[in-house]
CSV table of C-alpha atoms in Angstrom, one decimal:
chain,number,residue,atom,x,y,z
P,256,MET,CA,0.2,0.0,-0.6
P,257,ARG,CA,3.6,2.3,-0.4
P,258,TRP,CA,2.0,3.5,-3.8
P,259,ILE,CA,-1.6,5.3,-2.2
P,260,GLY,CA,1.4,7.8,-0.7
P,261,LEU,CA,3.2,8.6,-3.8
P,262,ALA,CA,0.1,8.5,-6.2
P,263,SER,CA,-0.8,11.6,-3.1
P,264,CYS,CA,2.1,12.6,-3.2
P,265,LEU,CA,2.2,12.7,-7.2
P,266,LEU,CA,-1.2,14.3,-6.9
P,267,SER,CA,0.3,17.2,-5.8
P,268,SER,CA,2.9,18.0,-8.1
P,269,CYS,CA,1.6,16.6,-11.5
P,270,ALA,CA,3.1,18.9,-14.0
P,271,ALA,CA,-0.3,20.5,-16.5
P,272,SER,CA,0.8,18.7,-19.9
P,273,ALA,CA,1.4,21.0,-23.1
P,274,ALA,CA,-1.1,19.4,-25.4
P,275,GLY,CA,-3.4,19.7,-21.8
P,276,ASN,CA,-5.3,16.7,-22.9
P,277,ALA,CA,-2.8,14.1,-21.7
P,278,PRO,CA,-3.9,11.6,-18.7
P,279,THR,CA,-2.5,12.9,-14.8
P,280,ILE,CA,-2.9,10.8,-12.6
P,281,GLU,CA,-5.4,12.2,-10.4
P,282,ARG,CA,-7.6,12.5,-13.8
P,283,LEU,CA,-7.1,8.8,-13.5
P,284,LEU,CA,-8.2,7.6,-10.3
P,285,SER,CA,-11.1,9.9,-10.4
P,286,ASP,CA,-12.6,8.2,-13.1
P,287,GLY,CA,-12.0,4.6,-11.8
P,288,TRP,CA,-9.6,4.0,-13.0
P,289,GLU,CA,-6.8,0.8,-10.6
P,290,VAL,CA,-3.4,0.7,-10.1
P,291,ALA,CA,-2.2,-2.6,-11.3
P,292,ALA,CA,1.4,-2.7,-10.9
P,293,TYR,CA,3.9,0.1,-9.2
P,294,SER,CA,7.8,-0.2,-9.4
P,295,GLY,CA,10.1,2.4,-8.1
P,296,ASN,CA,14.5,2.1,-7.8
P,297,LEU,CA,16.6,1.6,-5.0
P,298,ASP,CA,17.5,5.8,-4.5
P,299,VAL,CA,13.3,6.7,-5.0
P,300,ARG,CA,13.9,9.0,-7.4
P,301,THR,CA,11.6,7.1,-10.3
P,302,SER,CA,8.5,5.2,-10.3
P,303,LEU,CA,6.0,3.1,-12.9
P,304,ILE,CA,2.2,2.8,-12.0
P,305,LEU,CA,-0.1,0.9,-14.1
P,306,PHE,CA,-3.1,1.5,-14.3
P,307,ARG,CA,-6.3,-0.7,-15.4
P,308,LYS,CA,-9.8,0.2,-15.8
P,309,LYS,CA,-12.6,-2.9,-16.3
P,310,ASP,CA,-14.0,-1.1,-19.1
P,311,ALA,CA,-10.9,0.2,-21.5
P,312,ASN,CA,-9.2,-2.2,-23.6
P,313,TYR,CA,-5.6,-1.0,-22.9
P,314,LEU,CA,-3.4,0.5,-19.8
P,315,VAL,CA,-1.9,3.3,-18.7
P,316,GLN,CA,1.1,3.7,-17.7
P,317,CYS,CA,2.9,6.8,-15.4
P,318,SER,CA,6.3,7.8,-15.0
P,319,SER,CA,7.2,9.6,-11.8
P,320,LEU,CA,10.5,11.1,-11.7
P,321,PHE,CA,12.2,13.3,-8.7
P,322,ASP,CA,14.2,16.2,-9.8
P,323,VAL,CA,16.5,18.0,-7.6
P,324,THR,CA,17.6,20.1,-9.9
P,325,ARG,CA,15.4,21.9,-11.0
P,326,ALA,CA,12.2,24.2,-9.3
P,327,GLN,CA,9.8,21.6,-10.1
P,328,ARG,CA,10.6,19.1,-8.3
P,329,VAL,CA,8.2,16.0,-9.4
P,330,VAL,CA,7.4,15.4,-13.2
P,331,VAL,CA,5.1,13.2,-14.4
P,332,ASN,CA,4.1,11.3,-17.0
P,333,CYS,CA,0.9,9.5,-18.5
P,334,TYR,CA,0.8,7.9,-21.6
P,335,GLU,CA,-2.1,5.6,-22.7
P,336,LEU,CA,-0.4,1.7,-24.0
P,337,HIS,CA,-2.8,0.5,-26.3
């Protein structure tokens, strides 16, 4: 259940996408998507979260990066896997 803490941390730091319609962790969770898998590395700078939804025939993967060199510390990128 560690992903719940990570997801809530990332929710407050999600960057708006340039296109404006890319999925975000916040939108996925509010639309009924559930976490199917989570993978993080040992130094806790990057992680991958895989989402699934019963009525969707594709998955959504979100990658996050904690960047200590920039003002915007958490960078999140979500994309559909068809």
